[in-house]
Coordinates of C-alpha atoms in Angstrom, one line a residue:
Chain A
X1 CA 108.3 94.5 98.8
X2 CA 111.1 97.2 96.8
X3 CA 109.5 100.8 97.4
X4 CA 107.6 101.8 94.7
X5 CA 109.0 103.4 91.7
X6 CA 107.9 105.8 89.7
X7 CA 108.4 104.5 86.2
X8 CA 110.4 106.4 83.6
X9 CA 110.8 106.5 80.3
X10 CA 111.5 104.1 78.1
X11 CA 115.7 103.9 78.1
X12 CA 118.6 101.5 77.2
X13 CA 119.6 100.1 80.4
X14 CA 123.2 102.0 80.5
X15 CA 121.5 105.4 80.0
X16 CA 119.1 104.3 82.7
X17 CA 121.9 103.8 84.6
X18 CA 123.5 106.8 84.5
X19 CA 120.5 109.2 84.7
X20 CA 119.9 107.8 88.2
X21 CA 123.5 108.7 88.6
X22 CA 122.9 111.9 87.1
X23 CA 119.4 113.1 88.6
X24 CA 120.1 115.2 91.1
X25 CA 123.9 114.7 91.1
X26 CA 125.6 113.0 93.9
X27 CA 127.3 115.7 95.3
X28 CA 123.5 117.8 95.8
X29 CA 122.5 114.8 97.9
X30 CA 125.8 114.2 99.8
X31 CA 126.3 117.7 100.6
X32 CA 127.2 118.4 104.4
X33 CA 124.7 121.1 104.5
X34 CA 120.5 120.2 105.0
X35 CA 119.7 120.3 101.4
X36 CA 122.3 117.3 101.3
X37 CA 122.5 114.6 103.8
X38 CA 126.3 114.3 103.8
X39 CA 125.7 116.2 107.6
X40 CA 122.9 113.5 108.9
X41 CA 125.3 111.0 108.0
X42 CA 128.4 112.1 109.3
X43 CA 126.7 112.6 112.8
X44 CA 125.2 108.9 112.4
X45 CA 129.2 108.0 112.3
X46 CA 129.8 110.3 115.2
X47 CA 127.0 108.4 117.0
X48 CA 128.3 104.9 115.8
X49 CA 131.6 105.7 117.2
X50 CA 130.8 107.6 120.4
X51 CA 128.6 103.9 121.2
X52 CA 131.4 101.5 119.6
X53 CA 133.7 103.6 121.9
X54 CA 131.8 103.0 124.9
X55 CA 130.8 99.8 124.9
X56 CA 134.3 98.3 123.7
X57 CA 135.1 100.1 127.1
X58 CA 132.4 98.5 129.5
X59 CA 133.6 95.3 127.7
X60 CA 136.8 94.9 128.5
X61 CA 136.2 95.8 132.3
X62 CA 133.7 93.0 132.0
X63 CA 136.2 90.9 130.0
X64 CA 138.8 91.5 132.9
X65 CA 136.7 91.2 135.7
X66 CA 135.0 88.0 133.8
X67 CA 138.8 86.1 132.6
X68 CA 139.7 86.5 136.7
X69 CA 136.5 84.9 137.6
X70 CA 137.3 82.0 135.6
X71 CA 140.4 81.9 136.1
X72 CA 141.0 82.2 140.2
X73 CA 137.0 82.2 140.8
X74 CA 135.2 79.6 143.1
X75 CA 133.3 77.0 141.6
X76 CA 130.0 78.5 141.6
X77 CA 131.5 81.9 139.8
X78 CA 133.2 79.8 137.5
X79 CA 129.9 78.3 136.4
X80 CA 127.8 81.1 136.3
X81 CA 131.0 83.0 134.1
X82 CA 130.2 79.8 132.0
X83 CA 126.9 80.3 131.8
X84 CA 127.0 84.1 130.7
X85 CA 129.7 83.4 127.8
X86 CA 128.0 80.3 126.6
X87 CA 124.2 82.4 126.3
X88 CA 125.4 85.4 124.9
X89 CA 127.9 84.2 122.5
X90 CA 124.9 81.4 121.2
X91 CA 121.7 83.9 121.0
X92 CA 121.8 86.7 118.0
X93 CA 122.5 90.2 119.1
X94 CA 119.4 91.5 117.8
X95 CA 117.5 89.3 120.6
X96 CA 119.8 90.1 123.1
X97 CA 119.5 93.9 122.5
X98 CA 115.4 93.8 122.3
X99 CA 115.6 91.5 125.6
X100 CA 117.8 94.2 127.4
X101 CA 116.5 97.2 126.4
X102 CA 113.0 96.7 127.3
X103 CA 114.3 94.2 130.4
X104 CA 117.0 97.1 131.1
X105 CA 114.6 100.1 131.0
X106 CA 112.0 98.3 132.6
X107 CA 113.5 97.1 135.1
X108 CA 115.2 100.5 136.3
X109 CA 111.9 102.5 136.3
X110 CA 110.1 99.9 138.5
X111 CA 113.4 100.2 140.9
X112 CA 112.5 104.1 140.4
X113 CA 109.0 103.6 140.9
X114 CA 109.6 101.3 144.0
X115 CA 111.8 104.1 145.9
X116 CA 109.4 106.8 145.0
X117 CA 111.3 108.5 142.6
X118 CA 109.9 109.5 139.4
X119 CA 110.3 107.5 136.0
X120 CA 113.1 108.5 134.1
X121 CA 113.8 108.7 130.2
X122 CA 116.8 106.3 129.3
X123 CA 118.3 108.3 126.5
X124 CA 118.9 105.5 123.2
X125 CA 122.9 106.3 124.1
X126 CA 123.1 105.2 127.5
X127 CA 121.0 101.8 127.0
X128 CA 122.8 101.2 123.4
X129 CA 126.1 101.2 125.2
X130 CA 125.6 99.4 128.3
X131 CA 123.3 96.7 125.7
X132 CA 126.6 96.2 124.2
X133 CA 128.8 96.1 126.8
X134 CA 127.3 93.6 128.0
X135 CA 127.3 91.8 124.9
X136 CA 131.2 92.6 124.2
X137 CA 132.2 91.6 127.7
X138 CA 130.9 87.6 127.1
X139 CA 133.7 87.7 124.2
X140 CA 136.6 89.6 126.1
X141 CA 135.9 87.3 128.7
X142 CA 137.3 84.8 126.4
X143 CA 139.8 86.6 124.7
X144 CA 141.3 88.0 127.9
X145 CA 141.1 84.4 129.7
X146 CA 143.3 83.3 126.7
X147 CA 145.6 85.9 126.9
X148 CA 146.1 85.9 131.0
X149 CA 146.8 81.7 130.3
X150 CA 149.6 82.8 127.5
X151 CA 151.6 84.7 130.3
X152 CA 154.7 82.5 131.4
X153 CA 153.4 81.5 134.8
X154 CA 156.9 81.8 136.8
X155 CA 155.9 85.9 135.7
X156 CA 153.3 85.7 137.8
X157 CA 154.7 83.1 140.4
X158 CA 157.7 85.7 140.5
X159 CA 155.7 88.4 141.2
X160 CA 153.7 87.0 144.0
X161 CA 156.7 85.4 145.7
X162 CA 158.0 89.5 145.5
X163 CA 154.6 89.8 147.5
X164 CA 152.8 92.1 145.3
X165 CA 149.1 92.4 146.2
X166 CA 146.5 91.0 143.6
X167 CA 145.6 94.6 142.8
X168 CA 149.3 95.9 142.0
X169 CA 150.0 92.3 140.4
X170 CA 147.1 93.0 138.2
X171 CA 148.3 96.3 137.2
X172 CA 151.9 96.0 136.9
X173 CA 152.3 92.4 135.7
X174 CA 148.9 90.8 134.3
X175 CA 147.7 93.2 132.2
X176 CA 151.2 94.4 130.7
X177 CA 151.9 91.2 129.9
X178 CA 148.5 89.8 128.6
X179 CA 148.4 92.9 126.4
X180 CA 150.3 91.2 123.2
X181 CA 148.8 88.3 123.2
X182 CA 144.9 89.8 123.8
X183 CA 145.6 92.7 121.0
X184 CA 144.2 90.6 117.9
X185 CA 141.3 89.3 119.5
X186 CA 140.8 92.8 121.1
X187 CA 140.8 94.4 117.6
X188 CA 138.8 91.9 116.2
X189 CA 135.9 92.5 119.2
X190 CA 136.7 96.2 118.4
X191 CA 135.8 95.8 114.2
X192 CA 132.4 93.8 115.5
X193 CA 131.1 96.3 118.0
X194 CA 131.4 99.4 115.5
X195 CA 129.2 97.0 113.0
X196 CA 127.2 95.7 116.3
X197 CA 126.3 99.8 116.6
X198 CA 124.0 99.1 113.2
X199 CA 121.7 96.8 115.2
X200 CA 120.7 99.5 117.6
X201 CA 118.8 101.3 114.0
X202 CA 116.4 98.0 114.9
X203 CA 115.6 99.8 118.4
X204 CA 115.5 103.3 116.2
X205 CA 118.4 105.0 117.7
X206 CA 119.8 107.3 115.7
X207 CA 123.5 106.0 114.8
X208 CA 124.8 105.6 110.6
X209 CA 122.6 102.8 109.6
X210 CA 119.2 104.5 110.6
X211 CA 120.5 108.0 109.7
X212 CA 121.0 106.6 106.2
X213 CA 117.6 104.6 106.0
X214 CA 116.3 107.8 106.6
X215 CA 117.9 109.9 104.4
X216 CA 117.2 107.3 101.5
X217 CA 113.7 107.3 102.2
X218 CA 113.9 110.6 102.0
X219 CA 115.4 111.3 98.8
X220 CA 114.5 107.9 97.2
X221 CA 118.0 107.4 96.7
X222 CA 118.6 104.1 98.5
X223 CA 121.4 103.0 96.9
X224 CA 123.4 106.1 96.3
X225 CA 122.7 106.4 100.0
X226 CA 123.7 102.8 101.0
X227 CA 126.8 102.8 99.0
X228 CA 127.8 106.1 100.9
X229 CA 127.4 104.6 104.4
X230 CA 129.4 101.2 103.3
X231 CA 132.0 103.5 102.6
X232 CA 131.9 105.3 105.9
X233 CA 131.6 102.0 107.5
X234 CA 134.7 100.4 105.6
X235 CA 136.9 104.0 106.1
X236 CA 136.0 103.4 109.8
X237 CA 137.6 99.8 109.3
X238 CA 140.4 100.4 107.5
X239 CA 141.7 103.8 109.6
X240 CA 140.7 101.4 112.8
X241 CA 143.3 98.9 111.3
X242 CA 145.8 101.2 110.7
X243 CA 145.5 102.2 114.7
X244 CA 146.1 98.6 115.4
X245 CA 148.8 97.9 113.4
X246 CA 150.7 100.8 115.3
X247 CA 149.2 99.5 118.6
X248 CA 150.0 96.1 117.9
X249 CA 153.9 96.8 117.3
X250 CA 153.8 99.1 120.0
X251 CA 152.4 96.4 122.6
X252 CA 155.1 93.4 121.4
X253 CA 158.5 95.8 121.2
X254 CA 160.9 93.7 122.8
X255 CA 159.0 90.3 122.1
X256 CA 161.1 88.6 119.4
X257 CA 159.2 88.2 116.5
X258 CA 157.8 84.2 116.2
X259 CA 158.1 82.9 112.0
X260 CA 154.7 82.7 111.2
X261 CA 153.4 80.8 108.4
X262 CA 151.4 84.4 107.1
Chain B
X1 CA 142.5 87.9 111.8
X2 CA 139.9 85.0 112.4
X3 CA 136.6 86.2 113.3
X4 CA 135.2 83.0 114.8
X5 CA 135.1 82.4 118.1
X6 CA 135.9 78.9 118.9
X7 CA 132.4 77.5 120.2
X8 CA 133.6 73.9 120.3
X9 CA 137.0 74.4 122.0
X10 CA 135.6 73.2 125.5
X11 CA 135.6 69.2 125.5
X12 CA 131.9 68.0 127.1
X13 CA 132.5 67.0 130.7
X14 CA 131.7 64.1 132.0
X15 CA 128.0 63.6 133.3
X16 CA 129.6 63.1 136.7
X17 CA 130.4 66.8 136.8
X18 CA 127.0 67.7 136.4
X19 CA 126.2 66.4 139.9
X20 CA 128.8 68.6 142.5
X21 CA 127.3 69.6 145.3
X22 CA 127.4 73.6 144.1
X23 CA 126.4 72.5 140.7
X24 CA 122.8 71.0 142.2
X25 CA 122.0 73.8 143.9
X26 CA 122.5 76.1 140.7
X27 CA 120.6 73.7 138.6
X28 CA 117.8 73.7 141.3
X29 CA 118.0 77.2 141.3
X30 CA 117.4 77.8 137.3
X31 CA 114.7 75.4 137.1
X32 CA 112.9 77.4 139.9
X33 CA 113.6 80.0 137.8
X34 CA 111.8 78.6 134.9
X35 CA 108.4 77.0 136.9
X36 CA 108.4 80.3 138.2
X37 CA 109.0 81.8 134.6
X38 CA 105.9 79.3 133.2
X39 CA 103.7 80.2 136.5
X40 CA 103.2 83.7 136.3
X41 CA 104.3 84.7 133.1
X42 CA 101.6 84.9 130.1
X43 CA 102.3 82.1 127.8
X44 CA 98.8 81.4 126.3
X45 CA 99.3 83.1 123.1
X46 CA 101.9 79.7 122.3
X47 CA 98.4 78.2 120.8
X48 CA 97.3 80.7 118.7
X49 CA 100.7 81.8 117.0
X50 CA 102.2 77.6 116.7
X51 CA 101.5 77.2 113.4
X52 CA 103.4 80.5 112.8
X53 CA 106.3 79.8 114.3
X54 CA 106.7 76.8 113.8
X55 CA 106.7 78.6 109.9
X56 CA 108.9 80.8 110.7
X57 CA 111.3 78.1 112.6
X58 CA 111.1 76.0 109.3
X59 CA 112.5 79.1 107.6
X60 CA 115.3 79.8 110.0
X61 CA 116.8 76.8 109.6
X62 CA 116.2 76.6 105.4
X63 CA 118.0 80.1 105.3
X64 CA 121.2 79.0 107.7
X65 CA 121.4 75.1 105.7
X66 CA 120.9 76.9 102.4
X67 CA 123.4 80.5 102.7
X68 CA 126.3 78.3 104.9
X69 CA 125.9 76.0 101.5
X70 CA 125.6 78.3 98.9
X71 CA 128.4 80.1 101.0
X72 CA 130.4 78.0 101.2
X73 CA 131.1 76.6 97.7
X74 CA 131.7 80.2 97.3
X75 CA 134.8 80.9 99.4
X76 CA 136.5 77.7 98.1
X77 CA 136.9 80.4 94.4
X78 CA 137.6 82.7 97.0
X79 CA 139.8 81.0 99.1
X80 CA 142.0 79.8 96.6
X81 CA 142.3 83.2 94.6
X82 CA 143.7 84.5 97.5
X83 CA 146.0 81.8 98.6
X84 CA 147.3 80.7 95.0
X85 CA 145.8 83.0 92.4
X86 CA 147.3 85.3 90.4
X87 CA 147.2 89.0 90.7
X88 CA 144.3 89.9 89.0
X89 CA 142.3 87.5 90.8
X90 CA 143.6 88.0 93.9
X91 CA 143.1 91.3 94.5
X92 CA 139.5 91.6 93.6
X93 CA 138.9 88.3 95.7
X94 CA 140.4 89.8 98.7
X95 CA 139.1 93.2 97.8
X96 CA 135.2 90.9 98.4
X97 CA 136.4 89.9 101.6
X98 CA 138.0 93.3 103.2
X99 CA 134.9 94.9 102.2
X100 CA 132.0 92.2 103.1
X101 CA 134.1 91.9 106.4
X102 CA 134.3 96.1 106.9
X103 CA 130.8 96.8 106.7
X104 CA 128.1 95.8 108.6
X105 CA 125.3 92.9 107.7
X106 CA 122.5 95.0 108.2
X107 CA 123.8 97.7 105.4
X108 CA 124.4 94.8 103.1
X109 CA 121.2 93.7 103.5
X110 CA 119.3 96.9 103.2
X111 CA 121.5 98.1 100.6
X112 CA 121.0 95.0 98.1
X113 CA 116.8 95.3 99.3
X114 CA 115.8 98.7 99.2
X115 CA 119.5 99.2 97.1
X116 CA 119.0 96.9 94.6
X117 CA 115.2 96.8 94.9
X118 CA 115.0 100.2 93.9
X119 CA 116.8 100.3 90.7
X120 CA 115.5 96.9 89.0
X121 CA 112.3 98.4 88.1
X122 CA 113.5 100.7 86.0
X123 CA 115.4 98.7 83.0
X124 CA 112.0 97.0 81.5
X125 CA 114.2 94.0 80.1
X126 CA 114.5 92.8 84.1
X127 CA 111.1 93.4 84.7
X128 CA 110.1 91.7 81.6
X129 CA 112.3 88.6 82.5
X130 CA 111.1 85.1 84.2
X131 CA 113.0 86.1 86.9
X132 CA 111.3 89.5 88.1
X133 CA 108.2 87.2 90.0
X134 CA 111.0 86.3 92.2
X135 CA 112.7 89.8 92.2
X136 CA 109.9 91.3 94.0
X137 CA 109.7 88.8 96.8
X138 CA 112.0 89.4 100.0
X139 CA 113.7 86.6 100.0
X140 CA 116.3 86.1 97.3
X141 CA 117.8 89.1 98.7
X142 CA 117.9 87.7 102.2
X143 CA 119.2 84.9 100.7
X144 CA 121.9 86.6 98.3
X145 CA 123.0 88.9 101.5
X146 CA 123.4 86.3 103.9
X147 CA 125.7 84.1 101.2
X148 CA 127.6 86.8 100.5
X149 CA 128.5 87.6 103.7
X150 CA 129.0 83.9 104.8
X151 CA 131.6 83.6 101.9
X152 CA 133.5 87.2 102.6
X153 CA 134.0 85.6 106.4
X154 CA 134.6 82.0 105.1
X155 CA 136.7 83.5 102.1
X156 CA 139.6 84.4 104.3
X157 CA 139.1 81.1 106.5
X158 CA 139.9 79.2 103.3
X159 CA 142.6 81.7 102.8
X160 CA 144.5 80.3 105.8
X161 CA 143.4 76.7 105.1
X162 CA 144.6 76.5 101.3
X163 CA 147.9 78.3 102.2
X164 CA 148.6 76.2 105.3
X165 CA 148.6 72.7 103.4
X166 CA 152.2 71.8 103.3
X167 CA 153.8 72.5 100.1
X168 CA 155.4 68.6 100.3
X169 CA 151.8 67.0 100.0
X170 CA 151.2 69.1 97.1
X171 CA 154.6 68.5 95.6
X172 CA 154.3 64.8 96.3
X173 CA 151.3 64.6 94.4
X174 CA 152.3 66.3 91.5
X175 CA 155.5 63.8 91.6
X176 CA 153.0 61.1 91.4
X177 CA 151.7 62.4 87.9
X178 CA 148.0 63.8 89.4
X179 CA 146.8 66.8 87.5
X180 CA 146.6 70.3 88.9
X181 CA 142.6 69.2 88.7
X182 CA 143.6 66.2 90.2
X183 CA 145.5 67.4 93.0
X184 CA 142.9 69.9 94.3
X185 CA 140.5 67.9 94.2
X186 CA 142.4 64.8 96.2
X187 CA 144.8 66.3 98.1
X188 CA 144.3 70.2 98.5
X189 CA 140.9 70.7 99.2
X190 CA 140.1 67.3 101.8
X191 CA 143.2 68.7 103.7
X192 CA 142.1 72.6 103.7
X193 CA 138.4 72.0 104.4
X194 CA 140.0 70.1 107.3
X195 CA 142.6 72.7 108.5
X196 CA 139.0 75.0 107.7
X197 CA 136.5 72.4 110.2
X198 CA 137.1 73.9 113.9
X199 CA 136.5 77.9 112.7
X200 CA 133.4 76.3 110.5
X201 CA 131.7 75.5 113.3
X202 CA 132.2 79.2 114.6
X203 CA 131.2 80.7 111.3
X204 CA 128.2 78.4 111.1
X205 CA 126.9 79.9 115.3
X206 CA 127.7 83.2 113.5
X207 CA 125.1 82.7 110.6
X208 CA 122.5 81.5 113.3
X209 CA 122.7 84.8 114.9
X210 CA 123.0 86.8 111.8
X211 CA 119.5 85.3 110.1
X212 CA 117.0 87.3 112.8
X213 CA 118.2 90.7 110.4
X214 CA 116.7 89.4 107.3
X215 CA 113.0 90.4 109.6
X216 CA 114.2 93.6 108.8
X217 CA 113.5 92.9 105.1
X218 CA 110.2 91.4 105.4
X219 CA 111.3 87.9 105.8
X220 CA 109.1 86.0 108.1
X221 CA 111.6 83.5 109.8
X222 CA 111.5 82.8 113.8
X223 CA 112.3 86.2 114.8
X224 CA 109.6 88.1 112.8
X225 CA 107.2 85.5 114.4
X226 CA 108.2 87.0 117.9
X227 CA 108.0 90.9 116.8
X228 CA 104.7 89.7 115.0
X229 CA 103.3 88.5 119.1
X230 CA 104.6 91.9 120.6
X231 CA 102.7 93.5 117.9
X232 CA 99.9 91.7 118.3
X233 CA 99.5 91.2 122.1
X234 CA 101.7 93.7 123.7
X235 CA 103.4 90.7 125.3
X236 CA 107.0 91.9 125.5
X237 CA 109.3 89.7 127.3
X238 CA 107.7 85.9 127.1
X239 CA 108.2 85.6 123.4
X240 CA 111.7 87.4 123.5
X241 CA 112.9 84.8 126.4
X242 CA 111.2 81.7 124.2
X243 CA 113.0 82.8 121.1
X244 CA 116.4 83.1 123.2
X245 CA 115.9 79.7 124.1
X246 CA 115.0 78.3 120.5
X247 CA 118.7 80.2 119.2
X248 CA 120.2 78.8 122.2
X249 CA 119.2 74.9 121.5
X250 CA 119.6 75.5 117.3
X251 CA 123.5 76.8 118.7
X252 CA 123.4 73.7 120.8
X253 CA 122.4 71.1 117.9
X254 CA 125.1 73.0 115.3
X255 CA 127.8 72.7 117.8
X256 CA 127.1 69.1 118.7
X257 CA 127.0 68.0 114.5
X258 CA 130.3 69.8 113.9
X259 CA 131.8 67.8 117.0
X260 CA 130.5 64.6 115.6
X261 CA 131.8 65.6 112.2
X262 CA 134.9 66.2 113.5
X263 CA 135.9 63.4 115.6
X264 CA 134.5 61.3 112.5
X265 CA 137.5 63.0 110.0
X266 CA 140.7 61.7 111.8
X267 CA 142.9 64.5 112.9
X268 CA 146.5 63.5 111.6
X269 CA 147.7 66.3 109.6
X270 CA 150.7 65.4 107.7

């Protein structure tokens, strides 16, 4: 049910409107300082961010290491590859972030326990960012598998009959190569893990989402407070698409430019 | 930038497929896993908490049928503002979708129940309306945030989809005399919600997954149920791995209808 509210007098609606406005003015609240929350939020971003970051990271490793297993895997990789993608891209994130963070934990301490260490603390950081790491890495699988099956083979076929290892292949043809056609589906993966981050408030760690239920709670100024975060949620967005523009453009110089229908 | 992922790209294999050598083995390996997962796992508390989830199930699936509905009649406006509209319309239109699309679900929701929850009970005209029974109940606000959402990601589907209909078709049928009406309704929109029917699928799997956050607004769909049997029992894992596997077979039944759907609408795009 909607928190209760204390009633107030009787108003026309528009002066209702703008008393809430008004009562303790926007600015009191939003200050960076602890009367304001402006601070709590701001390091909820910071927190968002720093996981976002981090597991974007863990999943394009997995999304590499995952596109080569299905690519040039044997058949029983392949399939297991197949199986991990098709799970974690069907069941919700919420699930798969309360199934690994108590399996995750769990699971470690008993390892811990079982070589006679003692239990450890997993701080909500660590297990947030590995949680969606994992998750990212199921959907850079398939954007990077996409991407390595864009390159012109004979690249590849040219760089093997030069005898490059798989390793220096990898580094100096594969990935340079891939890089223009992966970037949108990249950027896209990177725009859903900073909104994945707000599913960790579920497990109560401490990123923008949470930070903001709090201070609304708080202050009883849930939708000033909910606004404000949108905002920092859609700056983060919009200053994230700027970055990819530049990146973008950066990544396809020399790639004449294909007429597009947008 | 589409945001679907393309669940239905992979044609089925055959059944013959199913049965390579490496394939058995794996197979015979997961169902160990699973006799081993019913043997010595607790799974007694399925009895008691049936009815419930079977509730809560019932609830899922009314939610996902009802906001991908409600949703989508909503992007088609949206859609369209943005592909043909003028200014005025298109800016706020795409303005929806930038920031539905830039912020996450869980805000949305929260903001609109505890947001918008908050602040009705203060004009006394809403609270003396027919409507405010209904107001103080979780749902319509999972219900509004989860359409909402559906339409900002659908909104620039339909986007693409109105804009890529060749301009000929349209042309052609405006030679033939059709209204502008007319021609929407015969030409433009069959051929858009076609260009629109492999993301839809995408969009739809994307729904599934996002209903489990409207628990966090005191909605009791198939998720809740499972937090409900932690609460209650302390069982941790067994209802989290059962409810993995309900998502995964809903996933599985979405994906198959939008294949049938699909190779029922012939392909040919002129």
């Amino acid at each position: 049910m909607p928190p209760a509210w204390p009633t107030l007098p009787e108003l026309a609606p528009i002066e209702t409107l703008l008393s809430l406005f008004a009562q303790a003015s926007l600015f009191e609240l939003l200050a960076p300082s602890p009367p304001g929350w402006g601070g709590t939020l701001l390091r909820g971003l910071a927190n968002s961010v720093q996981i976002a970051l981090g597991a974007f990271g863990i999943g394009l490793l997995i999304g590499t290491a995952g596109a080569y297993g299905k690519l040039y895997g044997g058949p029983v990789i392949r399939d297991l590859m197949e199986v991990y993608t098709t799970v974690v891209r069907a069941v919700p994130e919420l699930v798969l972030i309360l199934l690994l963070y108590y399996a995750g934990t769990d699971l470690i301490n008993r390892m811990l326990e079982a070589m006679g260490q003692p239990r450890i603390d997993i701080s909500g950081l660590v297990a947030g960012i590995a949680v969606l790491g994992f998750v990212q890495g199921a959907y850079a699988t398939e954007v990077i598998r996409g991407a390595i099956l864009s390159i012109p083979q004979g690249q590849i076929e040219a760089a093997r009959a030069y005898g490059m290892s798989p390793l220096l292949l990898l580094r100096r043809i594969t990935l340079p190569a891939m890089l223009p056609f992966a970037i949108p589906g990249l950027a896209n993966l990177w725009l859903i893990a900073t909104k994945d981050t707000a599913l960790l408030a579920v497990v109560g760690f401490n990123e923008l989402t949470l930070a903001t239920r709090q201070a609304a709670g708080a202050t009883k100024a849930y939708f000033t407070f909910f606004v404000a975060a949108g905002a920092l949620y859609l700056l983060l967005t919009l200053f994230s698409n700027v970055i990819i523009g530049w990146v973008e453009k950066r990544a396809r110089r020399g790639i004449p430019a294909v007429g597009g229908a947008n | 930038m589409a945001n679907a992922f393309e669940v239905t790209s992979a044609p089925a294999p055959p059944l013959r497929a199913w049965f390579k050598p490496h394939r058995i083995v794996l197979i015979a390996i997961a169902v160990g896993l699973v006799v081993l997962a019913a043997t010595t796992m607790r799974w007694d508390w399925i009895v008691r908490y049936w009815p419930l989830a079977l509730q809560g199930l019932w609830r899922t699936i009314w939610l996902l049928v009802l906001t991908c509905t409600l949703g989508f009649m909503l992007a088609v406006p949206l859609g369209l503002a943005q592909a043909a509209g003028p200014r005025w319309l298109a800016m706020p239109a795409s303005a929806f979708c930038t920031v539905i699309r830039g912020t996450p679900l869980l805000l949305q929701l929260w903001l609109l129940y505890f947001g918008l929850g908050s602040l009705f009970p203060q004009f006394p005209w809403i609270r003396e309306s027919e409507l405010w029974p209904y107001l103080r109940q979780a749902w319509p606000y999972a219900v509004l945030g989860l359409t909402l959402s559906f339409a900002g990601y659908e909104g620039e589907v339909m986007r693409g989809a109105f804009a890529g209909v060749p301009r000929g078709q349209l042309e052609a049928a405006r030679a033939f005399g059709m209204s502008r009406t007319k021609v929407f309704r015969r030409i433009w929109l069959p051929q858009a919600i076609q260009r629109a029917l492999p993301t839809l699928a995408g969009e739809t799997v994307l729904q599934l997954k996002a209903t489990p956050l409207v628990a966090t607004i005191t909605v009791v769909d198939i998720y809740a149920v499972a937090g409900r049997v932690r609460q209650d029992t302390f069982i941790v894992y067994e209802p989290l791995l059962l409810l993995a596997l309900i998502y995964l077979m809903i996933t599985g039944v979405i994906v198959f209808a939008f294949r049938r759907l699909e190779s029922r609408i012939p392909s040919r795009l002129g």
